[in-house]
Short mmCIF file of C-alpha atoms in Angstrom, two decimals:
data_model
loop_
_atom_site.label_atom_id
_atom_site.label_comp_id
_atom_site.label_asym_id
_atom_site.label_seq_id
_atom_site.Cartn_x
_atom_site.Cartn_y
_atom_site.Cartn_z
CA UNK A 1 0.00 0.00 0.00
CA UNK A 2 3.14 2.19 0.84
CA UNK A 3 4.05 1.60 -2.58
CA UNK A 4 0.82 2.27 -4.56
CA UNK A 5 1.14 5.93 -2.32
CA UNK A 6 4.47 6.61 -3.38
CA UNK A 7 4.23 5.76 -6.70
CA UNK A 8 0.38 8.02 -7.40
CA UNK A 9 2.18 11.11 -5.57
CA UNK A 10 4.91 10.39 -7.94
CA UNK A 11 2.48 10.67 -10.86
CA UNK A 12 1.21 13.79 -9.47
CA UNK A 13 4.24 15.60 -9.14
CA UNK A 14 4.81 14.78 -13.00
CA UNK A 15 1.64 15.92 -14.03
CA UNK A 16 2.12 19.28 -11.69
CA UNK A 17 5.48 19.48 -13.91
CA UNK A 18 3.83 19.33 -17.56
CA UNK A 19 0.82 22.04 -16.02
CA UNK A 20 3.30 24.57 -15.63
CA UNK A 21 3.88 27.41 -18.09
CA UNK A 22 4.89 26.67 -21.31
CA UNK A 23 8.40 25.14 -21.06
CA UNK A 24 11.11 23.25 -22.87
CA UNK A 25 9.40 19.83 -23.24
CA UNK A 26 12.67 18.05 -22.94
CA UNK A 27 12.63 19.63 -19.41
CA UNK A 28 9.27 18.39 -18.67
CA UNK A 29 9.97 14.91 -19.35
CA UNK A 30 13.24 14.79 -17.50
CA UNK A 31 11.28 15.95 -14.64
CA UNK A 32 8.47 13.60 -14.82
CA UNK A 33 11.25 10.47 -15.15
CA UNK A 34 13.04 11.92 -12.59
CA UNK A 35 9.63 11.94 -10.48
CA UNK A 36 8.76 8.40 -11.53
CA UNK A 37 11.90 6.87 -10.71
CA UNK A 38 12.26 8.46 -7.22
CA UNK A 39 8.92 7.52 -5.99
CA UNK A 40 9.83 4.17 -7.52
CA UNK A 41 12.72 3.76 -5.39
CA UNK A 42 11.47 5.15 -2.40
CA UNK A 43 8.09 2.82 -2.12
CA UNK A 44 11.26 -0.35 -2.51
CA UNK A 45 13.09 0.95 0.12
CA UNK A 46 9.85 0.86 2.85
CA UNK A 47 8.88 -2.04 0.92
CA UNK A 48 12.24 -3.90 2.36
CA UNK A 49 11.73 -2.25 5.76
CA UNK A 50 8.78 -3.72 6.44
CA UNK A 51 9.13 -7.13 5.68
CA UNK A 52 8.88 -9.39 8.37
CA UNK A 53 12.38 -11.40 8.12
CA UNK A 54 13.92 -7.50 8.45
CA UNK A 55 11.98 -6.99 11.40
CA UNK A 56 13.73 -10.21 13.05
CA UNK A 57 12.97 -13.91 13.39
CA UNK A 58 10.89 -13.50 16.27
CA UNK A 59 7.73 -14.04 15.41
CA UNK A 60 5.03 -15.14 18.51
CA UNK A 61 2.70 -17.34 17.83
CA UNK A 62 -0.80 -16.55 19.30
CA UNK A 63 -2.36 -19.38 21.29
CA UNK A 64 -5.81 -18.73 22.85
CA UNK A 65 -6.59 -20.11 26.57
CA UNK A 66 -8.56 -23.60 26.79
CA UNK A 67 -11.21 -23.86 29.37
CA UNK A 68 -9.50 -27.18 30.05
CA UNK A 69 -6.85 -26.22 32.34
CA UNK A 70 -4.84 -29.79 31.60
CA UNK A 71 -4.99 -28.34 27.98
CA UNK A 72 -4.08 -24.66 28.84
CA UNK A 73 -1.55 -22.48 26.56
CA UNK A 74 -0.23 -19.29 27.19
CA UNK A 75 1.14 -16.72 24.37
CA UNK A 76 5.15 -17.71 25.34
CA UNK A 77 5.40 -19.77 22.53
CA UNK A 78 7.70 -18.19 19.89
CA UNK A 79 8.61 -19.81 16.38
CA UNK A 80 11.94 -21.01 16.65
CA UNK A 81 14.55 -19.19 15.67
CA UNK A 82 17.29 -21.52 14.96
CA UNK A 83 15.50 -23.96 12.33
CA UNK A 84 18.08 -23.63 9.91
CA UNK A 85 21.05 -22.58 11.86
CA UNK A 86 23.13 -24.91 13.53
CA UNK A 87 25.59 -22.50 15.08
CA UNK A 88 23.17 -20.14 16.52
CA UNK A 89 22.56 -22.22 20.27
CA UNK A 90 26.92 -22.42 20.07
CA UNK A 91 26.76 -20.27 23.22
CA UNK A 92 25.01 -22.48 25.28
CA UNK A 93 27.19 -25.30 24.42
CA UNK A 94 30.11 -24.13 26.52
CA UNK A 95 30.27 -24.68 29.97
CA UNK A 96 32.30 -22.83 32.49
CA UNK A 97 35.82 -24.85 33.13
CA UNK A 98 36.55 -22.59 35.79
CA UNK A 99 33.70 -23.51 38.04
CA UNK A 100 33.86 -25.94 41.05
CA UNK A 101 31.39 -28.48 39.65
CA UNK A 102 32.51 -31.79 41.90
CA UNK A 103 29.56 -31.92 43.92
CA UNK A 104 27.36 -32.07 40.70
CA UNK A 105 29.73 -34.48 39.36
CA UNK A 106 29.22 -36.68 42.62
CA UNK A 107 25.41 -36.41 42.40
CA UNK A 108 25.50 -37.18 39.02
CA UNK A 109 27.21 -40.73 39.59
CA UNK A 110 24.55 -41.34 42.93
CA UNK A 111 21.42 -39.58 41.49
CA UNK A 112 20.88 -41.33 38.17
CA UNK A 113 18.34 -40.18 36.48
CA UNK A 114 16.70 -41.08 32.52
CA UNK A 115 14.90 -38.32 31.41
CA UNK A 116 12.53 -39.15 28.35
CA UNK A 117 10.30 -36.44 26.51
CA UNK A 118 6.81 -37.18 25.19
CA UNK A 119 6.72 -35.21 21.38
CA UNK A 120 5.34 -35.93 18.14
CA UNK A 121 6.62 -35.47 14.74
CA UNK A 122 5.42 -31.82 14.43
CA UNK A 123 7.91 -30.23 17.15
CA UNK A 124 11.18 -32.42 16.59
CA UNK A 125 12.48 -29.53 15.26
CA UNK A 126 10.36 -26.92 16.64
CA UNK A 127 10.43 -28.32 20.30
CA UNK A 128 12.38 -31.41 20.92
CA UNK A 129 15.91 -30.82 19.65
CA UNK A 130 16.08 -27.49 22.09
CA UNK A 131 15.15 -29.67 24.66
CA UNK A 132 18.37 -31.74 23.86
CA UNK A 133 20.44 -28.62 23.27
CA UNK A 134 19.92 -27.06 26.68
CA UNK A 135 18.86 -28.66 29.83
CA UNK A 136 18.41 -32.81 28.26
CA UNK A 137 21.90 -33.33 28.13
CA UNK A 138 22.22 -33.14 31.45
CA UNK A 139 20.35 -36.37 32.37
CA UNK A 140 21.74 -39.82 32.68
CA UNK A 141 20.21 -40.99 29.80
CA UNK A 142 17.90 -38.86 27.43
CA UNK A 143 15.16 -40.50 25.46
CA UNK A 144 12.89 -38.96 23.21
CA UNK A 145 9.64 -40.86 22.84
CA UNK A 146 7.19 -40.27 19.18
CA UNK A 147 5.24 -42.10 16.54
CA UNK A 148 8.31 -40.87 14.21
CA UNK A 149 11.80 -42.14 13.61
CA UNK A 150 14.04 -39.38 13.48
CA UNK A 151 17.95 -39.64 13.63
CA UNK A 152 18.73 -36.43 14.98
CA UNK A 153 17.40 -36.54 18.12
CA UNK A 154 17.09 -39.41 17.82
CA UNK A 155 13.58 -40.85 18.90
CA UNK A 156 12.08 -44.29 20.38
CA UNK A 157 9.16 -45.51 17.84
CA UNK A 158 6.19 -46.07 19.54
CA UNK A 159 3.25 -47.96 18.13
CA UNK A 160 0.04 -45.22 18.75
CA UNK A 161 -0.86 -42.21 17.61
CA UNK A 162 -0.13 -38.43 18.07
CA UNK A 163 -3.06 -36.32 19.56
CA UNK A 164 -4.49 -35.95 23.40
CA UNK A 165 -7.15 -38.80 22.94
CA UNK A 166 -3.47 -41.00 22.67
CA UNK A 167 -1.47 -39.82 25.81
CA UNK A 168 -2.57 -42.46 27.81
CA UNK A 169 -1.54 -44.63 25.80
CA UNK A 170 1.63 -43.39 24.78
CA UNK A 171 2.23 -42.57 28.56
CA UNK A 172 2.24 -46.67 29.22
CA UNK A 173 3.89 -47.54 25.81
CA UNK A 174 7.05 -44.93 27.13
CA UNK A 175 7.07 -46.09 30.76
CA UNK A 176 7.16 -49.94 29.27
CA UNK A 177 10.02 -48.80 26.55
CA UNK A 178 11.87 -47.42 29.34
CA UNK A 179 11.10 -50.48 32.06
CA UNK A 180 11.89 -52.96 29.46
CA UNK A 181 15.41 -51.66 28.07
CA UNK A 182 16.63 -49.31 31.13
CA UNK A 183 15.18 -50.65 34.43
CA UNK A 184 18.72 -50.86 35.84
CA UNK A 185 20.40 -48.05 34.17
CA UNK A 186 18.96 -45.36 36.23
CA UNK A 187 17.46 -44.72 39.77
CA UNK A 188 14.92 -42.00 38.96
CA UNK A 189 12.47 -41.61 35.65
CA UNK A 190 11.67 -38.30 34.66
CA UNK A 191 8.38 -37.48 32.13
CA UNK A 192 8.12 -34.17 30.57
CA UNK A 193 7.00 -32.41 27.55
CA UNK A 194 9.31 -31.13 24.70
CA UNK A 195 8.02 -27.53 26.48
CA UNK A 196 9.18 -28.10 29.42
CA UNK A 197 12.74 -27.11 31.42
CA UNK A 198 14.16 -28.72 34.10
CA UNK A 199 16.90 -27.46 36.17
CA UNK A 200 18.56 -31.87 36.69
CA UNK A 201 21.03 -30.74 39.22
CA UNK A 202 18.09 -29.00 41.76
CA UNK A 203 15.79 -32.67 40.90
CA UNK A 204 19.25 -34.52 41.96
CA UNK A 205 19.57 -32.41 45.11
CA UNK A 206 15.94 -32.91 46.19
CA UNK A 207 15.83 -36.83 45.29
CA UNK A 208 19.28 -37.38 46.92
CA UNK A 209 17.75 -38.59 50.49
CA UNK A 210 15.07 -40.99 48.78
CA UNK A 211 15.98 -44.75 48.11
CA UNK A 212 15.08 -45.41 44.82
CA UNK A 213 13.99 -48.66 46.07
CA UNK A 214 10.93 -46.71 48.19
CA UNK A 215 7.76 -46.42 46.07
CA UNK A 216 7.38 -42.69 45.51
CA UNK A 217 6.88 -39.92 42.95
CA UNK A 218 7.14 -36.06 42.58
CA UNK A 219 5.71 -33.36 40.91
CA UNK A 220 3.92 -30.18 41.19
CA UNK A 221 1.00 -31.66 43.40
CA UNK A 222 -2.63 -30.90 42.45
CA UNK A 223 -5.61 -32.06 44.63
CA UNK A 224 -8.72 -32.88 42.93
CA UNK A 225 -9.81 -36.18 41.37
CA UNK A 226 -7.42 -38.48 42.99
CA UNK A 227 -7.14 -38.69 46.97
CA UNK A 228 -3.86 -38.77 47.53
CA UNK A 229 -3.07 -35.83 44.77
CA UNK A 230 -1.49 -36.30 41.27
CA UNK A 231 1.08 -34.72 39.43
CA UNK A 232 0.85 -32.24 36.38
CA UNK A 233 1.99 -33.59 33.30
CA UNK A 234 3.32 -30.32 31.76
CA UNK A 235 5.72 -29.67 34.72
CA UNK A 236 6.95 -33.48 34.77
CA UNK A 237 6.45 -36.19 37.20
CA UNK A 238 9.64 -38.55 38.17
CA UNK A 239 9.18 -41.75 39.71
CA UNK A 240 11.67 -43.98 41.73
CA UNK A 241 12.40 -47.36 40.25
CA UNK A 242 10.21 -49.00 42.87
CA UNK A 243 7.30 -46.74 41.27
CA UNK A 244 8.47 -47.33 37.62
CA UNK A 245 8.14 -51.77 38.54
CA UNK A 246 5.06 -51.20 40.48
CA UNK A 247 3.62 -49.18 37.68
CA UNK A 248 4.77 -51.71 34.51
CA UNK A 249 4.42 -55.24 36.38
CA UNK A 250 1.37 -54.57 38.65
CA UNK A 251 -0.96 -51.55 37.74
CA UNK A 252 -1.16 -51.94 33.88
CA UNK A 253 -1.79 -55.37 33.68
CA UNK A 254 -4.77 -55.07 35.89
CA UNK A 255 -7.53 -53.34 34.43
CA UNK A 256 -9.54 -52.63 38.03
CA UNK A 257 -6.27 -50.72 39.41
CA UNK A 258 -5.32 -49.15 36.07
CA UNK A 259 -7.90 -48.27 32.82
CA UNK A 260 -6.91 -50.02 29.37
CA UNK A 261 -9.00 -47.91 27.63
CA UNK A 262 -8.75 -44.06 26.24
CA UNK A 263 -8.06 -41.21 28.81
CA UNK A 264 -7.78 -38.03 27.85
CA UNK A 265 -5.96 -36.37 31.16
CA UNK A 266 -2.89 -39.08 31.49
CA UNK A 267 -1.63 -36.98 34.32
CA UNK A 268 -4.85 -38.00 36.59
CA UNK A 269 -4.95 -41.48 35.02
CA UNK A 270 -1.24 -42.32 36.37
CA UNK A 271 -2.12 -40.99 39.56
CA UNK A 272 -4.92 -42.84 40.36
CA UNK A 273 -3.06 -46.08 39.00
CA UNK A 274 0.41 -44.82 41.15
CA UNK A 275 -2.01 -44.48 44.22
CA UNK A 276 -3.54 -47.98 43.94
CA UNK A 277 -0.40 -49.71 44.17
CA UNK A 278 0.46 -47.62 47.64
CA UNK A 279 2.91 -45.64 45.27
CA UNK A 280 3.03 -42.59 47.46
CA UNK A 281 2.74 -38.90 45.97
CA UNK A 282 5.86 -37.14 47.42
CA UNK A 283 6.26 -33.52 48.95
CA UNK A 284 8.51 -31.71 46.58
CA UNK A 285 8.32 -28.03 48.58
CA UNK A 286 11.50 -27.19 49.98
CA UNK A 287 12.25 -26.42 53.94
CA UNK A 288 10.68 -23.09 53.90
CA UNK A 289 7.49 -24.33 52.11
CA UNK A 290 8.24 -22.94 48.22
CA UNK A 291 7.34 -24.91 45.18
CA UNK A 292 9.86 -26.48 43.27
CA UNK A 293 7.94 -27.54 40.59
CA UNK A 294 5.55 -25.35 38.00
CA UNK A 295 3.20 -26.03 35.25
CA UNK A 296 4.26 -22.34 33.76
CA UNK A 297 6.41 -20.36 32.85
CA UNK A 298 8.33 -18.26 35.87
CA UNK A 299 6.88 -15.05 34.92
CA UNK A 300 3.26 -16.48 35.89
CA UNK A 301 4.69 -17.85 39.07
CA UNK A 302 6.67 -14.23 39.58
CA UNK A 303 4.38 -11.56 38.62
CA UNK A 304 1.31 -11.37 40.98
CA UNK A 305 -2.07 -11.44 38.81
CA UNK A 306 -4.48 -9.88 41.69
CA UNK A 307 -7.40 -9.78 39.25
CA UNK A 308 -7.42 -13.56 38.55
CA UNK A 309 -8.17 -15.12 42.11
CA UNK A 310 -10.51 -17.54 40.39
CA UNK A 311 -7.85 -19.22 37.81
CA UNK A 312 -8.00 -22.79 38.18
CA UNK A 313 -4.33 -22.82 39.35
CA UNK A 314 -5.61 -21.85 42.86
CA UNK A 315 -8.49 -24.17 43.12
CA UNK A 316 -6.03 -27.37 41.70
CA UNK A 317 -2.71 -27.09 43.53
CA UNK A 318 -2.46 -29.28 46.50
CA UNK A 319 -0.36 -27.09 49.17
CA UNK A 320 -1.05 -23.60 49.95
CA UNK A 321 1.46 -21.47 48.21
CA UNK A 322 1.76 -17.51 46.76
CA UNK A 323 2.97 -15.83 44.05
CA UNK A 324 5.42 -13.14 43.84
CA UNK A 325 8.86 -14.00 44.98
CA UNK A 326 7.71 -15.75 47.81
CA UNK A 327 6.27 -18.83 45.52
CA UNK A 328 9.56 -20.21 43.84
CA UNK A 329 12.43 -22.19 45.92
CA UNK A 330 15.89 -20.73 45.30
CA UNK A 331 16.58 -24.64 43.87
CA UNK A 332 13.67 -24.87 41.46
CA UNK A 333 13.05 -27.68 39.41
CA UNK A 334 10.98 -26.90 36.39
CA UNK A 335 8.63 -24.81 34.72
CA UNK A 336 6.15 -25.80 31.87
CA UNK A 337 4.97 -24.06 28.58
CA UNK A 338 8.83 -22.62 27.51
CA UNK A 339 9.04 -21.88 24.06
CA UNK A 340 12.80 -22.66 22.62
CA UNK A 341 13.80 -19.31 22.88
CA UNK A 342 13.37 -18.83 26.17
CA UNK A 343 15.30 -22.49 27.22
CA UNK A 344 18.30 -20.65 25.87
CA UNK A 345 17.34 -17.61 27.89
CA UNK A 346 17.37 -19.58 31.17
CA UNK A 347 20.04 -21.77 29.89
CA UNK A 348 22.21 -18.65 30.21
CA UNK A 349 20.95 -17.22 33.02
CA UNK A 350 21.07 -20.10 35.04
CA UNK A 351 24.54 -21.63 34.24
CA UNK A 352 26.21 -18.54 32.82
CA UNK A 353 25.32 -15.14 33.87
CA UNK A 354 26.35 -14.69 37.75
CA UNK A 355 27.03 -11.51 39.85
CA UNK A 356 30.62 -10.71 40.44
CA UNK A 357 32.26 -10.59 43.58
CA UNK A 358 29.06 -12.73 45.24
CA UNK A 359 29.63 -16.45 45.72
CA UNK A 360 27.01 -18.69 47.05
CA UNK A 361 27.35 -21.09 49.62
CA UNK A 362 26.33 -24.74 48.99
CA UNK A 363 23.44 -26.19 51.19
CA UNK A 364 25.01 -29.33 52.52
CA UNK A 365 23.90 -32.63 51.65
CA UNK A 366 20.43 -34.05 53.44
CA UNK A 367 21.42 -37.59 55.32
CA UNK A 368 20.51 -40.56 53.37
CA UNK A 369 16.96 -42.07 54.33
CA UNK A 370 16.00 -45.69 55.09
CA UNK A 371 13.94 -47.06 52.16
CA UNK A 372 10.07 -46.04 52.62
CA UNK A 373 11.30 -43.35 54.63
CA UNK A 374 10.09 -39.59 54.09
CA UNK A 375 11.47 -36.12 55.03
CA UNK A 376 9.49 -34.61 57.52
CA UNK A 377 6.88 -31.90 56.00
CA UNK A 378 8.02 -27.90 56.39
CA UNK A 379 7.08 -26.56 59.54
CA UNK A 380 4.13 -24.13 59.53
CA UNK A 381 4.51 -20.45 61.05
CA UNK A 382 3.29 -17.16 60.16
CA UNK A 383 4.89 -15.50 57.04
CA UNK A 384 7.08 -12.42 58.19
CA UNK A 385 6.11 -9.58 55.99
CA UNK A 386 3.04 -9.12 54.00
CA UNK A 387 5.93 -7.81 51.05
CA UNK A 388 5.84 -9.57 47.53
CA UNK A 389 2.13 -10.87 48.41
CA UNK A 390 -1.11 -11.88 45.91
CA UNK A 391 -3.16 -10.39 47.88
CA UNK A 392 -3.08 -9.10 51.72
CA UNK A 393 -6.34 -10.54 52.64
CA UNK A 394 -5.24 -14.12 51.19
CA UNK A 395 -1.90 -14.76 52.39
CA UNK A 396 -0.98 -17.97 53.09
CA UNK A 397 1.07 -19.14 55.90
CA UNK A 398 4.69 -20.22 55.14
CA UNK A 399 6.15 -22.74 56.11
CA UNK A 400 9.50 -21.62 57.54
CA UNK A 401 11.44 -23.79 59.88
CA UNK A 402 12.58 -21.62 62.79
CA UNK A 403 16.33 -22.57 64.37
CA UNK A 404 16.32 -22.34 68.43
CA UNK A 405 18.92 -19.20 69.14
CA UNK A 406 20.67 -19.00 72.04
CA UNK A 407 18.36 -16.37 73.66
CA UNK A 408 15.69 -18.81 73.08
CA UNK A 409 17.42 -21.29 75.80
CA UNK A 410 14.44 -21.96 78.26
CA UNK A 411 17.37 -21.67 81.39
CA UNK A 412 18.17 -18.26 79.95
CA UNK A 413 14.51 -17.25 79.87
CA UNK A 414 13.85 -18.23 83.06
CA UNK A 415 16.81 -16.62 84.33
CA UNK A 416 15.87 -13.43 82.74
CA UNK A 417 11.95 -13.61 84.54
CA UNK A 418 13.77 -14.32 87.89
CA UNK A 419 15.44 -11.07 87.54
CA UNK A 420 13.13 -8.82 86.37
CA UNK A 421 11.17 -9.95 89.71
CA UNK A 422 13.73 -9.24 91.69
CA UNK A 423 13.93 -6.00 90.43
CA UNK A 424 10.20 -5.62 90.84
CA UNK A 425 10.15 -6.48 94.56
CA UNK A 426 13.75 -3.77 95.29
CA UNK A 427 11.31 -1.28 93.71
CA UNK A 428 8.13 -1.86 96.17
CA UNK A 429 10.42 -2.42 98.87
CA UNK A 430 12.32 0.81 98.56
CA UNK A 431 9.08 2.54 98.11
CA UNK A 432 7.45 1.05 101.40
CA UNK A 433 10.92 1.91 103.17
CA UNK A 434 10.47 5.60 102.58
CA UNK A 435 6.19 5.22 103.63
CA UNK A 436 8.05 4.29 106.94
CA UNK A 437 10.38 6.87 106.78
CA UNK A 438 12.91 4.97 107.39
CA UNK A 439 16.63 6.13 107.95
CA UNK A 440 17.85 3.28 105.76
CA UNK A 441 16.34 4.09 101.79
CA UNK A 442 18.27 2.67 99.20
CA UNK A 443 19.06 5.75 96.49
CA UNK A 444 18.80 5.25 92.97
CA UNK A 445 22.26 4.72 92.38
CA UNK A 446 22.26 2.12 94.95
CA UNK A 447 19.58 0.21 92.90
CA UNK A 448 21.24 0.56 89.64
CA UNK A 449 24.35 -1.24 91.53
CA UNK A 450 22.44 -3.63 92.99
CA UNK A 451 20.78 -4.32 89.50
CA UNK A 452 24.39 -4.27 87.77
CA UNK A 453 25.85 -7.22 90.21
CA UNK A 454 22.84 -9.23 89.21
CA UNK A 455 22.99 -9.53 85.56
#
């Protein structure tokens, strides 16, 4: 349309030329060609402006919310900029030689976890591979689980179709891939989605107490439809290799503890079939109560959304928790609904960008539990400030463990009470001294030393 513009005011200005008084008409035509070709030129040069590949290759793709909230998106999905470009994610290959990484290494050799990724043929490029480029190759074992061959990734085969009415199905199919070839190459089996990004050395800290030989599995906890809770699909689920042979060799084969048929919600399903073979649904909040595990991206988590007290979030998720800074433990696990660009984003962030002349110190290592042993839940007090909160009137009470200081020592307390009545009774007898006018009143100085030799 630019062009069309450019090229009538063009005309214009040539016919304005020929109007004028009587000239040469060599001049006149000059003019007019002159006229022509600018305008010409011009409308190409806001033509190439304003092409889209100019404006840059990120282009969001608009997703519109389901009422389903297992089926929810959220416009963070971006088209992926790297289809063709092979160099572009170079920077997050690298990894930092000069950082102290032994206690990573050493939970990497104890904490062994397989990590497979439900996706279809449509994102193996859009999704899947970014997945494998950022925070997959930092599991044990990665596995990428489709209805598609493809060498790059590369993926398992499995036998069903693509779509939600399959999940289910391809949910079991995975878990019996997995059981069948790597039952004893790993101690922990993470599920999640080709949108989803896991942080493998915060799951390795919080699994690092568990026996893998106690029947258990984590994930972001929601509480309806199954008593016990269930875990969201979209922020991954990980279950010990007790779980994983309880789940293979007695809950699919029976049909009254696990349903053959077509499910839609495969998150539910597996919980229901988890809970009926006592597989218990773990506690993955850390000591002061915070999530660890999210089925969206941080900035919903982050960025308080007062007007939207009734989103189904609030209604689902099994423990109490807030938003604002207050909702995400500083050893976060994962977050669901990433688009690729933003994996690289948090890629760098997290392993790569870090505030100079600040180092952290390392939470020491939990003790080792007994197998079906469980950490004891956070303990509940009342949150400290009302700072960072949804809403005033809703807080929730945190769960933040309080250490015993030493002026908390019951001796010392009652010390302190056994003194401050002592004082009490100097002052009333002093005062009933000088009713009695008495010779011998203690002065003020007097009771300051007296007071001074006591503590």
């Amino acid at each position: 349309m630019g062009s069309t513009k450019l090229n009538t005011s063009s005309t214009l200005l040539g016919r304005s030329i020929l109007a004028e008084a009587p000239r040469s008409k060599n001049r006149s035509l000059i003019s007019l060609i002159v006229g022509l070709v600018l305008g010409y030129s011009l409308a190409q040069v806001f033509t190439y402006i304003a092409t889209p590949a100019r404006i840059g290759p990120y282009v969001v793709e608009k997703r519109h919310p389901d009422k389903d909230p297992h089926d929810l998106r959220v416009p963070h999905d971006l088209q992926d900029p790297h289809d063709d470009d092979e160099s572009a994610h170079e920077l997050v290959r690298h990894e930092h030689k000069q950082d102290n990484s032994s206690l990573a290494d050493k939970l990497f050799r104890e904490v062994r976890i397989l990590c497979w990724i439900m996706t279809n043929p449509t994102n193996h490029k859009k999704k899947a591979r970014h997945v494998k480029r950022t925070w997959g190759k930092r599991c044990n074992i990665l596995l990428f689980m489709s209805s598609a061959a493809d060498d790059e990734l590369p993926t398992v085969q499995l036998p069903v179709g693509e779509g939600r009415i399959n999940l289910w199905h391809k949910v079991k199919e995975a878990f019996k891939y997995v059981y069948k070839h790597h039952y004893n190459d790993a101690d922990w089996f993470l599920k999640a989605d080709d949108d989803t990004y896991t942080v493998v050395e915060n799951m390795r800290y919080m699994l690092y107490p568990y026996s893998p030989e106690t029947p258990v599995h984590f994930g972001c906890k929601f509480k309806p439809f199954v008593k016990q809770g269930y875990m969201s699909g979209g922020a991954g689920y990980v279950l010990s290799r007790e779980a994983l042979r309880r789940f293979i060799v007695e809950a699919i084969p029976n049909p009254k503890l696990c349903l053959p048929g077509t499910v839609i919600n495969e998150d539910i399903e597996i919980g229901r079939c988890l809970e009926n073979v006592n597989v218990t649904a773990g506690d993955t909040r850390d000591a002061m109560g915070r999530g660890r595990m999210f089925p969206f991206v941080p900035e919903t988590h982050l960025i308080p959304a007062k007007s939207d007290t009734q989103f189904w979030y609030w209604k689902y998720v099994f423990y109490k928790t807030d938003d604002g800074l207050d909702c995400c433990s500083d050893l976060a696990i994962s977050f669901h609904y990433v688009s690729p660009n933003l994996m690289y984003v948090l890629d760098y962030l997290i392993y790569h960008l870090k505030p100079y002349g600040i180092q952290r110190t390392l939470e020491h290592l939990p003790e080792k539990l007994k197998v079906g042993e469980f950490l004891p839940p956070p303990i509940e007090t009342p949150a400290a400030s009302d700072e960072d909160s949804k809403d005033d009137e809703d807080r929730v009470t945190k769960k933040i463990p309080v250490p015993v200081l030493p002026t908390q020592n019951p001796l010392i307390v009652d010390i302190k009470k056994e003194i401050a009545l002592k004082r009490k009774e100097l002052r009333e007898l002093q005062k009933s001294i000088k009713k009695t006018n008495s010779k011998q009143v203690y002065s003020d100085e007097d009771v300051s030393s007296i007071e001074k030799s006591e503590d």
